Coordinates of N, CA and C and ligand atoms in Angstrom, one line a residue:
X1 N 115.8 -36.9 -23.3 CA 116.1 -37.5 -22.0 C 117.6 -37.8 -21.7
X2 N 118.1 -37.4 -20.6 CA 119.2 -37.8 -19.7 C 119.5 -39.3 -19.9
X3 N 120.6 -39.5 -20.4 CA 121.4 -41.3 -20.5 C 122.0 -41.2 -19.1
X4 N 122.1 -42.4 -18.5 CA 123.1 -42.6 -17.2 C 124.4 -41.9 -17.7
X5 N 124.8 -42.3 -18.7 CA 126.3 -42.0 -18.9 C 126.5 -40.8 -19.2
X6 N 125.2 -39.8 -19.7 CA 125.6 -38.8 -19.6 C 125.8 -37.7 -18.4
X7 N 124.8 -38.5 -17.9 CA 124.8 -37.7 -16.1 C 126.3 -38.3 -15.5
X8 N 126.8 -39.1 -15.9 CA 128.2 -39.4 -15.1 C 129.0 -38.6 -15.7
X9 N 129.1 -38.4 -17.2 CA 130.3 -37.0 -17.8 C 129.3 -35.9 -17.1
X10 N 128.4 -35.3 -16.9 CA 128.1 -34.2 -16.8 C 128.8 -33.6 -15.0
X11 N 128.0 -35.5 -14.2 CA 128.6 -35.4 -13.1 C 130.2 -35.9 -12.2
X12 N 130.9 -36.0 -13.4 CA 132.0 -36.2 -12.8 C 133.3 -35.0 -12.4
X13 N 133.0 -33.7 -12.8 CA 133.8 -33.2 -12.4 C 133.8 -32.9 -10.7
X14 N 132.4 -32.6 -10.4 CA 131.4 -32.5 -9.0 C 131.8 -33.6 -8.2
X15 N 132.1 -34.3 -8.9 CA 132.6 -35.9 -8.0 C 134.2 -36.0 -7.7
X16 N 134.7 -35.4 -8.5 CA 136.4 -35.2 -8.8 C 136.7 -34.2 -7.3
X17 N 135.8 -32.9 -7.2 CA 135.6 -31.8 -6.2 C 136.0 -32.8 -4.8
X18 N 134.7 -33.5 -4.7 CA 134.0 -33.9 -3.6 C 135.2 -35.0 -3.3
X19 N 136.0 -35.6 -4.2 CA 136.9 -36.5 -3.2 C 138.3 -36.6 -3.2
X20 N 138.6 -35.5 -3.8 CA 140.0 -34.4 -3.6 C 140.4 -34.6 -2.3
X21 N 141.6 -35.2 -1.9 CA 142.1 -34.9 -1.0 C 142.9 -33.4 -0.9
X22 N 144.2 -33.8 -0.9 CA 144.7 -32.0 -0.8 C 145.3 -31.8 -2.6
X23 N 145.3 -30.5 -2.8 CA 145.2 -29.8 -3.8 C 145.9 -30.4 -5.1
X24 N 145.1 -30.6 -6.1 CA 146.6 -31.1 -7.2 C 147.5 -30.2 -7.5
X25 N 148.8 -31.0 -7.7 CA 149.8 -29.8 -8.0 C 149.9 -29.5 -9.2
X26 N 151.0 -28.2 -9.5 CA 150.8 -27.9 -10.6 C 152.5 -28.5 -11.4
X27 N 153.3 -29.2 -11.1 CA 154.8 -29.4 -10.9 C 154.9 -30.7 -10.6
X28 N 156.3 -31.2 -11.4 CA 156.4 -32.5 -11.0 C 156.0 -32.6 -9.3
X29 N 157.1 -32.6 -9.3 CA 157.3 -32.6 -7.3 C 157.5 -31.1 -6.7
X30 N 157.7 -30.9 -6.0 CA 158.1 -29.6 -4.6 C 158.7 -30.0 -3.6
X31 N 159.6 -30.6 -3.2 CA 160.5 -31.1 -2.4 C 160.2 -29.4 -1.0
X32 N 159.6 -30.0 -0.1 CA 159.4 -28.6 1.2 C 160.5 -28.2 1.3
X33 N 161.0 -26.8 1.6 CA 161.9 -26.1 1.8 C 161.7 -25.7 3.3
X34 N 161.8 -26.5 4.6 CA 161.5 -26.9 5.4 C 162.2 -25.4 6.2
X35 N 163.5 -24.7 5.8 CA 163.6 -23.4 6.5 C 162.6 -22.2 6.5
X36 N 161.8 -22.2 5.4 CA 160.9 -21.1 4.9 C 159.3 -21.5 5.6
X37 N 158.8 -20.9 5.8 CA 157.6 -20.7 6.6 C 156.5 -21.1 5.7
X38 N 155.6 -22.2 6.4 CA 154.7 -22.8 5.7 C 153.6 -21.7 4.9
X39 N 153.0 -21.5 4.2 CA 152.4 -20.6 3.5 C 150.9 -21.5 3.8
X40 N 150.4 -20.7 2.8 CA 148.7 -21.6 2.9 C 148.5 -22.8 2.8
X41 N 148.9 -22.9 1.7 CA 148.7 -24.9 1.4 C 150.1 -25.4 1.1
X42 N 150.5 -25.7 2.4 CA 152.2 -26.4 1.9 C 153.2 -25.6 2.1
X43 N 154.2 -26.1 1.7 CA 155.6 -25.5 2.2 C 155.9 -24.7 0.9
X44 N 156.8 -24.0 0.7 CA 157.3 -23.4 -0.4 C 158.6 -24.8 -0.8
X45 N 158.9 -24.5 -2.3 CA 159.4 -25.6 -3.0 C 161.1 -25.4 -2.5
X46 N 161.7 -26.4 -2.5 CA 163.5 -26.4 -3.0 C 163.7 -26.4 -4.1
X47 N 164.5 -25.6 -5.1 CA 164.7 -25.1 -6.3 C 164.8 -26.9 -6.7
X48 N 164.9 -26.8 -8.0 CA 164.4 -28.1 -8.5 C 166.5 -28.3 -8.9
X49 N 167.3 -27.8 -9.2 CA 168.4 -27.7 -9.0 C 169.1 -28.5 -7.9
X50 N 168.5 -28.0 -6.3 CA 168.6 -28.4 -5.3 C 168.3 -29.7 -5.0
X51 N 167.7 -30.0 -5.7 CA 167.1 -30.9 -5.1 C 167.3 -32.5 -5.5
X52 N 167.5 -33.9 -4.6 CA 168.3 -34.7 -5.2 C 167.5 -36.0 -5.0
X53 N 168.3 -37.4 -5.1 CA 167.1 -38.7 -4.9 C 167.3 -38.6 -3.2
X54 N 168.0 -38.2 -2.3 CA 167.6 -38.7 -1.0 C 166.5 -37.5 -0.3
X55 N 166.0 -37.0 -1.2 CA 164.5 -35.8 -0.9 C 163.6 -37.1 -1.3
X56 N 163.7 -38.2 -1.7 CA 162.3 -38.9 -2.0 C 162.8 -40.1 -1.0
X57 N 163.8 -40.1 0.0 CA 163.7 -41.6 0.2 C 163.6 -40.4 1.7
X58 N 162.9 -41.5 2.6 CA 162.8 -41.6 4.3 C 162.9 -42.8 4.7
X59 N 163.7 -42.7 6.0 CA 164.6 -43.7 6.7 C 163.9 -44.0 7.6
X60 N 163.0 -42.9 8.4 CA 162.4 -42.9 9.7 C 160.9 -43.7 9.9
X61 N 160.9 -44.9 8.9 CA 160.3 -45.8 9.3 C 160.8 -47.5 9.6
X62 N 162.0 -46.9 9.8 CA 162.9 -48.5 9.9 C 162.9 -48.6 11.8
X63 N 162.5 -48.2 12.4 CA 162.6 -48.9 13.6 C 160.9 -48.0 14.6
X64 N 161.0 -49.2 15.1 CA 159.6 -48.6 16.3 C 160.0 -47.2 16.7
X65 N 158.6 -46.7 17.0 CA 158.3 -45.9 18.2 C 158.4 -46.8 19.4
X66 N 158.5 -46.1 20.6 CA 158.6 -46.6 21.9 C 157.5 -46.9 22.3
X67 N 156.9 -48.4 22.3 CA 155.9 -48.9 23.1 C 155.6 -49.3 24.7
X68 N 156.9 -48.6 25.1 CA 156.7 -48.7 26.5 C 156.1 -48.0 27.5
X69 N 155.0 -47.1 26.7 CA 154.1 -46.3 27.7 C 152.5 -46.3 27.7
X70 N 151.9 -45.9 28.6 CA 150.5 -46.4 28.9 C 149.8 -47.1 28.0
X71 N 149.7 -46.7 26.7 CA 149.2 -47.1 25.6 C 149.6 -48.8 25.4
X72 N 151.0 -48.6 25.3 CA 151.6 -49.5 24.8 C 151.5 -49.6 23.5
X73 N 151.5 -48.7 22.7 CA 151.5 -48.3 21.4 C 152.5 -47.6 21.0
X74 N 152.5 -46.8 19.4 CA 153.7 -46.2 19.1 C 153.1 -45.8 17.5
X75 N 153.4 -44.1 17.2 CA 153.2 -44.3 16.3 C 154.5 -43.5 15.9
X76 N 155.0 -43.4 14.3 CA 155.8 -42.9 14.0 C 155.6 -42.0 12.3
X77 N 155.6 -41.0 12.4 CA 154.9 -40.4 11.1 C 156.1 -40.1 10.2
X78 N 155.6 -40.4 9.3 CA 156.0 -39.4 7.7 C 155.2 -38.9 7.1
X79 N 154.9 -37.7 7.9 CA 154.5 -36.3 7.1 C 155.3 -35.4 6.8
X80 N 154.6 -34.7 6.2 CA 155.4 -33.3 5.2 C 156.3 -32.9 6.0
X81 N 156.5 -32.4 7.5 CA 157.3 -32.0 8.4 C 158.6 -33.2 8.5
X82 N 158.3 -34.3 8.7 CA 159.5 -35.3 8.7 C 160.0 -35.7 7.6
X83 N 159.2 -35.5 6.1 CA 159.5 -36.3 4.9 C 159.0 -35.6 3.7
X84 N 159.9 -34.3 3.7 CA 159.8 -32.8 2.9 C 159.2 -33.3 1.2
X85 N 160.2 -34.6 1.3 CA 159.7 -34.6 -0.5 C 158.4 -35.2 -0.8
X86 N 157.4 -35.2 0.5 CA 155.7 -35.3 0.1 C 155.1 -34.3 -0.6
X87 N 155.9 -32.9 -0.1 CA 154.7 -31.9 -0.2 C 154.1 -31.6 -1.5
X88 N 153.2 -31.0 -1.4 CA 152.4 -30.8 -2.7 C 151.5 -32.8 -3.4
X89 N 152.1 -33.3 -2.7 CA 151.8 -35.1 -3.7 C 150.4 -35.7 -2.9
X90 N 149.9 -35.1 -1.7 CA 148.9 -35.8 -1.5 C 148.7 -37.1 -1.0
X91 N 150.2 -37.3 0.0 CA 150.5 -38.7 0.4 C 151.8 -38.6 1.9
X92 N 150.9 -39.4 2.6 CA 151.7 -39.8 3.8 C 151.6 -40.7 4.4
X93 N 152.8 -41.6 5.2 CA 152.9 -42.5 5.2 C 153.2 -42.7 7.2
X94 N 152.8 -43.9 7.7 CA 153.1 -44.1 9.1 C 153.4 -45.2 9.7
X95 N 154.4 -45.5 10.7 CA 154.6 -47.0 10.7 C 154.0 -47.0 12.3
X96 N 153.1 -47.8 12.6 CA 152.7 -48.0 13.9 C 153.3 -49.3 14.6
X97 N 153.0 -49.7 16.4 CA 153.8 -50.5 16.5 C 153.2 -51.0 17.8
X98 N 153.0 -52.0 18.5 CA 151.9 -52.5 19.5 C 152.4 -53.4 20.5
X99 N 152.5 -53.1 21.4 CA 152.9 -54.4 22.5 C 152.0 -55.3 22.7
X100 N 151.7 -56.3 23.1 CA 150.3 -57.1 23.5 C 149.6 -56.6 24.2
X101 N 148.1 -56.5 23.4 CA 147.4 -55.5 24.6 C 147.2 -54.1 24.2
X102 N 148.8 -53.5 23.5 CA 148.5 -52.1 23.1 C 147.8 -51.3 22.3
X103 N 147.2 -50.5 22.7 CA 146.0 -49.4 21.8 C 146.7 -48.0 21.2
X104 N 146.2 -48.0 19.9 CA 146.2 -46.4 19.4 C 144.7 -46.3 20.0
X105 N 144.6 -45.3 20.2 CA 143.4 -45.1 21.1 C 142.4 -44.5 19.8
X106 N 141.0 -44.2 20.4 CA 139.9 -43.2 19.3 C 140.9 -42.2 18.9
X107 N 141.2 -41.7 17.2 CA 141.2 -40.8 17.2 C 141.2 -40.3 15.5
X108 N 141.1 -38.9 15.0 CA 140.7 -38.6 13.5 C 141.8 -38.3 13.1
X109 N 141.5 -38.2 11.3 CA 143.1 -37.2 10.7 C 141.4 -36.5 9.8
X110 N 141.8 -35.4 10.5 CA 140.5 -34.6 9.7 C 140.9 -34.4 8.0
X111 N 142.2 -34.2 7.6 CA 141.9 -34.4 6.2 C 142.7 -35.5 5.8
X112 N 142.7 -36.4 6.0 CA 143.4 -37.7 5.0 C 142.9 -39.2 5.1
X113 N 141.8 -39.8 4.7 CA 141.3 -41.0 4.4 C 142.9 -41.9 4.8
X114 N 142.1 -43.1 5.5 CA 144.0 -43.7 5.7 C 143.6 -45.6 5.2
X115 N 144.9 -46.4 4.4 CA 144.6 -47.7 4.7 C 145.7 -48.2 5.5
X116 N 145.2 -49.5 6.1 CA 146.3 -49.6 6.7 C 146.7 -51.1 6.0
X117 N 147.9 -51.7 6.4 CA 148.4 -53.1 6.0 C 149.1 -53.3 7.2
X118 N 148.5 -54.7 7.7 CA 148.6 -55.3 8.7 C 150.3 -56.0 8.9
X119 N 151.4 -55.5 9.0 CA 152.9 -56.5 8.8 C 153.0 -57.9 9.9
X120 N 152.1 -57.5 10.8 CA 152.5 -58.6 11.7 C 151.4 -58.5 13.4
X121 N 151.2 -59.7 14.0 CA 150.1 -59.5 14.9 C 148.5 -59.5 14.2
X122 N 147.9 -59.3 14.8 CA 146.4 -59.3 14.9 C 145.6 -58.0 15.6
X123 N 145.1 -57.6 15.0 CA 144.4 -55.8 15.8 C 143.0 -55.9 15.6
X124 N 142.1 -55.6 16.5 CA 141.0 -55.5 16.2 C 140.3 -53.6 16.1
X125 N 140.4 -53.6 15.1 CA 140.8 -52.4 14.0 C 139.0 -52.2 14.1
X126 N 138.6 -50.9 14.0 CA 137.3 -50.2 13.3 C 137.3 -48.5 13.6
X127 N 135.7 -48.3 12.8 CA 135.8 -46.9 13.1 C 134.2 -46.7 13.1
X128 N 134.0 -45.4 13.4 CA 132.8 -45.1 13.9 C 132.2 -44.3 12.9
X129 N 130.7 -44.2 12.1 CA 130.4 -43.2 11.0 C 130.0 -42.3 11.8
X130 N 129.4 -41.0 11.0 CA 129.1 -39.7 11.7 C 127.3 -40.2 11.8
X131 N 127.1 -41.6 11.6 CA 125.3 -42.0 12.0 C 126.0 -42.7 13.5
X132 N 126.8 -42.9 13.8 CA 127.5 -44.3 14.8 C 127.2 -45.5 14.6
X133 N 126.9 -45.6 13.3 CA 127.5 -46.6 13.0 C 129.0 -47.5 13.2
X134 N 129.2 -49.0 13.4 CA 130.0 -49.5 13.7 C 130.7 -50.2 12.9
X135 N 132.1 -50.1 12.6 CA 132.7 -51.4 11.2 C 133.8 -51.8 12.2
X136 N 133.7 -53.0 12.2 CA 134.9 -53.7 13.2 C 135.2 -54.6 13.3
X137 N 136.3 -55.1 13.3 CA 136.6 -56.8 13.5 C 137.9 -56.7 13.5
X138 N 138.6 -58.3 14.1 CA 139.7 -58.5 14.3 C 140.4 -58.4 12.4
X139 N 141.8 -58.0 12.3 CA 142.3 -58.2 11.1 C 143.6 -58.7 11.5
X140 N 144.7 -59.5 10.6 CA 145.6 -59.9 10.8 C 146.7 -59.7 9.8
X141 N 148.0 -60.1 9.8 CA 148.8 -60.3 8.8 C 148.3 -60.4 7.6
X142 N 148.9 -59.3 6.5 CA 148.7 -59.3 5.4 C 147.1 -58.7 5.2
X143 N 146.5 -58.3 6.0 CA 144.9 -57.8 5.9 C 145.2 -56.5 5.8
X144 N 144.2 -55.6 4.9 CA 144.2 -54.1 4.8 C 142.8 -53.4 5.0
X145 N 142.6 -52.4 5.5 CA 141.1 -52.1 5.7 C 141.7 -50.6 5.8
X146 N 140.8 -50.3 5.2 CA 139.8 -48.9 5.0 C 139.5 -47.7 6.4
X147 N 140.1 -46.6 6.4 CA 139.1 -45.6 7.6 C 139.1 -44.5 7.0
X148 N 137.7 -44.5 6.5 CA 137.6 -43.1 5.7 C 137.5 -41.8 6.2
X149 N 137.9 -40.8 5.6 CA 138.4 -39.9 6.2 C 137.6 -38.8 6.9
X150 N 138.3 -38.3 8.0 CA 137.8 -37.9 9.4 C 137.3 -38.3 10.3
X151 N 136.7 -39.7 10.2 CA 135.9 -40.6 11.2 C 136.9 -41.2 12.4
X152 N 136.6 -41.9 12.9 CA 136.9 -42.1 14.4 C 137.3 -43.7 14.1
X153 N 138.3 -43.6 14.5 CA 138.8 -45.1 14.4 C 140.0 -45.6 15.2
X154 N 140.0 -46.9 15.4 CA 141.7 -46.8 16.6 C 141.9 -48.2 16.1
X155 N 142.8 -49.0 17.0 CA 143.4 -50.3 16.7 C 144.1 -50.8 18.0
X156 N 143.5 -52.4 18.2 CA 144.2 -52.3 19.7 C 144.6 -54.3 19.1
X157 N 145.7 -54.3 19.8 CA 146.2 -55.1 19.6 C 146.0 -56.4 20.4
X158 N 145.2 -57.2 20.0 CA 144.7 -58.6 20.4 C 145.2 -59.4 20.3
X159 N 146.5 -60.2 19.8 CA 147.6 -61.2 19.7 C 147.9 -61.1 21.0
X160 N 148.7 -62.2 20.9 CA 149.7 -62.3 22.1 C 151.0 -61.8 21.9
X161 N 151.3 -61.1 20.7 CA 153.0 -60.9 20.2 C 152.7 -59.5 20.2
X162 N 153.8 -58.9 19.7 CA 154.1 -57.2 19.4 C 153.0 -57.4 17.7
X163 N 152.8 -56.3 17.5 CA 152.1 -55.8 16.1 C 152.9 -54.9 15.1
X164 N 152.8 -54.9 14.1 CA 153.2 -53.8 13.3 C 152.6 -53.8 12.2
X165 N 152.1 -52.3 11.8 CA 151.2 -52.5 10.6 C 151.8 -50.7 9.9
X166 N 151.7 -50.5 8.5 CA 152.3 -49.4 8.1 C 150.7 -48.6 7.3
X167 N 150.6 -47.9 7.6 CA 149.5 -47.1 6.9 C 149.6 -45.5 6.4
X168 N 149.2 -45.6 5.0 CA 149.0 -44.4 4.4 C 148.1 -43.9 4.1
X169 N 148.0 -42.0 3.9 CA 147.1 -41.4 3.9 C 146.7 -40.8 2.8
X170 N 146.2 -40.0 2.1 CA 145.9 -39.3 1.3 C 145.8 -38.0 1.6
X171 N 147.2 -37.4 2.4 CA 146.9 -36.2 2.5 C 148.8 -36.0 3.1
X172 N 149.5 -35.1 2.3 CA 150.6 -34.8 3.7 C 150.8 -34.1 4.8
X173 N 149.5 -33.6 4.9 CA 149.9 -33.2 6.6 C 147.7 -33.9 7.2
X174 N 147.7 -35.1 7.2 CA 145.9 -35.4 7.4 C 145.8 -35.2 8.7
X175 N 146.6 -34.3 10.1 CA 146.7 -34.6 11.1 C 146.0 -35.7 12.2
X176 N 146.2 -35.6 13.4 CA 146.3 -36.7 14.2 C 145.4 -36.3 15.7
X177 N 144.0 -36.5 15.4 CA 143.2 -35.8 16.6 C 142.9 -36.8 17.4
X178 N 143.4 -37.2 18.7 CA 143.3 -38.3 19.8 C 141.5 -37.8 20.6
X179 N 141.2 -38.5 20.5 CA 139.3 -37.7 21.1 C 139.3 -37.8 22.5
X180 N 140.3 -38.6 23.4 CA 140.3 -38.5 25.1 C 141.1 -37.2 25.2
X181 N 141.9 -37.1 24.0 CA 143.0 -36.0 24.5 C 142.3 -34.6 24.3
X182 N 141.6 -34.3 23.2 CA 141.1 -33.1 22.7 C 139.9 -32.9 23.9
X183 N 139.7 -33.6 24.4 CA 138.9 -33.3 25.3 C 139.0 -33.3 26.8
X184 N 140.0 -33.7 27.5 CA 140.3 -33.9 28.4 C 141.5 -33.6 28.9
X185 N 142.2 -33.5 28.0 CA 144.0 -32.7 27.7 C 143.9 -31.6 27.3
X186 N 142.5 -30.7 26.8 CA 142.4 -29.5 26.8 C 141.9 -28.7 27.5
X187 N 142.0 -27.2 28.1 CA 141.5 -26.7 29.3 C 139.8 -26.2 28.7
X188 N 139.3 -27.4 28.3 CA 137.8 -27.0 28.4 C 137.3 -27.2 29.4
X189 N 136.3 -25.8 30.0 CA 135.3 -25.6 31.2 C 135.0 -26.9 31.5
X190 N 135.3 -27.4 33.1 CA 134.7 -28.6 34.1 C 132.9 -28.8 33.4
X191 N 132.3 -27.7 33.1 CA 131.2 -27.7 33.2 C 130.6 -28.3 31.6
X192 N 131.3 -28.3 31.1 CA 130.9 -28.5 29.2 C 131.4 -30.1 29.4
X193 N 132.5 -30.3 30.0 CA 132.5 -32.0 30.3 C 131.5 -32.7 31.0
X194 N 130.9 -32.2 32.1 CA 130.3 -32.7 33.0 C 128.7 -33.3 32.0
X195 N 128.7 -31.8 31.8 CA 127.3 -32.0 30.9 C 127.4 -32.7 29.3
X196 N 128.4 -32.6 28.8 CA 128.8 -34.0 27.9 C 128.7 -35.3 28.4
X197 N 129.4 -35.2 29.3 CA 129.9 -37.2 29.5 C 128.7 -37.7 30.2
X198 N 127.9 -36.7 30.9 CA 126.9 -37.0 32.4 C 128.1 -37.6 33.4
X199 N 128.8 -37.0 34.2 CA 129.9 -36.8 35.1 C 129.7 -36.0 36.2
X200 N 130.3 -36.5 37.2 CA 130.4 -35.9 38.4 C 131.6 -35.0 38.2
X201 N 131.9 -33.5 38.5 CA 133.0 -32.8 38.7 C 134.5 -33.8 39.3
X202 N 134.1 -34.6 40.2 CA 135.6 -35.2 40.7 C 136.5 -36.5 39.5
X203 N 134.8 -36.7 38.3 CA 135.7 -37.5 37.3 C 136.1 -36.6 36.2
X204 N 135.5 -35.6 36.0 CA 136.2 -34.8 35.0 C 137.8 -34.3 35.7
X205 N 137.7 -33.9 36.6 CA 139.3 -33.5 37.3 C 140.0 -34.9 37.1
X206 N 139.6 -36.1 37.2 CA 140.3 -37.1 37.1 C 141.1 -37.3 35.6
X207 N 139.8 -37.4 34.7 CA 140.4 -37.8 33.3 C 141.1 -36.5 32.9
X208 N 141.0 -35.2 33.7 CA 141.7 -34.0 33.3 C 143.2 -34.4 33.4
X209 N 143.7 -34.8 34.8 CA 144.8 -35.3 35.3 C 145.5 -36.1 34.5
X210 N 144.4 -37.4 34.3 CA 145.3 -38.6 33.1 C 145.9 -37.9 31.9
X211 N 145.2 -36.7 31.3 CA 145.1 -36.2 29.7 C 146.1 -35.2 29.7
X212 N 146.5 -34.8 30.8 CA 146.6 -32.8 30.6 C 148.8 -33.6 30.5
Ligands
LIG1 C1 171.4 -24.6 -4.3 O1 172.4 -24.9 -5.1 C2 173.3 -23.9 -5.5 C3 174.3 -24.4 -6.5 O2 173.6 -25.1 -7.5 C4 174.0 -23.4 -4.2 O3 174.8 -22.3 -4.5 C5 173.0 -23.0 -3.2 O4 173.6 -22.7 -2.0 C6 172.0 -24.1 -3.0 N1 170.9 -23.6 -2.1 C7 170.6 -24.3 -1.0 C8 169.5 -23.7 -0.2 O5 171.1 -25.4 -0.7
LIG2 C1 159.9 -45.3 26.6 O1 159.0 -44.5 27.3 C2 159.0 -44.8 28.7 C3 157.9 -44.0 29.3 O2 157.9 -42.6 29.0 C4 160.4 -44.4 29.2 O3 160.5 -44.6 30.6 C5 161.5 -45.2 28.5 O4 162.7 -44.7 28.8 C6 161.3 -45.0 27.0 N1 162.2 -45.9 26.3 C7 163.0 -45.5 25.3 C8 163.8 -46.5 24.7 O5 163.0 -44.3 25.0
LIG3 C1 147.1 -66.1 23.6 O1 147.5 -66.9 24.7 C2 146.4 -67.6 25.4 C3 146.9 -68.2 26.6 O2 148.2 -68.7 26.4 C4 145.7 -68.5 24.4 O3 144.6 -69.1 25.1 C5 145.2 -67.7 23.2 O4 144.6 -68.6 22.3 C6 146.4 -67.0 22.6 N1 145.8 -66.1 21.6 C7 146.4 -66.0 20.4 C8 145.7 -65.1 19.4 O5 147.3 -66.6 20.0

């Protein structure tokens, strides 16, 4: 007979598979060699010669994005494209930023599970499972929560002050899929919206207008 513990050595490589984010490397680091053309998985390396301590440090989270548009949000990334000495490591980082009121709106990082840490303000933070299921509640300063990866999730800012919360991913490039935009900001058939949302043709041209 099968021991639990042996079914967990037997089954842990299967489980190792299953929650891989992006690929382990084979090398200390890979610092992206951001002039050469992305290849399959990642950038090609900078010679390890080349390469120095300001390839591990990024600056480009010391000041907001600009919260002064419809959202009233802001986000600012460090991915592999802004912050070369991720690549290959399976890690990215993002500083978001909220006026009162302001929303990151619905949206996925199809490959990177993210947590976030709350710096300041109050957000009423959740996401949606692929049953629609609901996880949500207000979080505040110093609170961290969970959006597992690819699921639907936003954060909208419920204080009365500006917000700022810094969150990282498990992936250096886990992209950034907005769900009003992919769908409404893209030139999909009037007709595939209509019969999605149950819409009249003159609101799909609407939210086409807001998105595009
Ligand atoms: C890498 O460093 C060598 C000297 O060690 C230099 O000749 C070469 O131009 C550098 N390459 C790049 C891409 O900076
Ligand atoms: C912020 O965005 C708004 C709307 O696009 C623009 O009018 C404003 O100039 C921007 N502010 C800064 C500091 O870039
Ligand atoms: C925001 O301001 C309103 C009105 O001034 C007040 O009733 C409310 O409690 C404040 N909310 C927070 C989270 O401070």
């Amino acid at each position: 007979m099968i021991t639990l513990l042996q079914l967990l050595v037997i089954a842990a490589p299967i489980f190792q598979v299953i929650t891989a984010s992006d690929p382990d490397p084979l090398q200390d680091f890979c610092v992206a060699d951001l002039t050469k053309d992305l290849t399959l998985n990642g950038y090609p390396c900078k010679r390890a010669a080349n390469t120095t301590t300001e390839d591990f440090i990024f600056s480009g989270l010391r000041n907001s994005g600009n919260t002064s548009v419809p959202t009233g949000a802001a986000a600012v990334f460090g991915f592999v494209q802004d912050y070369p000495g991720l690549n290959t490591l399976g890690l990215g980082i993002a500083r978001l930023d909220w006026a009162p009121g302001g929303l990151i709106p619905p949206h996925t990082h199809p490959r990177g599970s993210e947590i976030i840490y709350v710096v300041k303000g109050s957000l009423y933070a959740g996401f949606v499972t692929t049953q629609n299921q609901l996880f949500a509640r207000v979080i505040s300063k110093g609170d961290v929560m969970i959006f597992p990866r690819g699921l639907i999730h936003w954060q909208l800012n419920v204080g009365n002050t500006t917000a700022m919360a810094i969150v990282t991913l498990d992936s250096q490039s886990p992209g950034f899929q907005l769900i009003a935009n992919s769908m409404f900001g893209s030139d999909i058939l009037d007709e595939v919206l209509v019969k999605t949302f149950f819409i009249d043709e003159n609101a799909v041209r609407q939210l086409k207008a807001t998105f595009s």
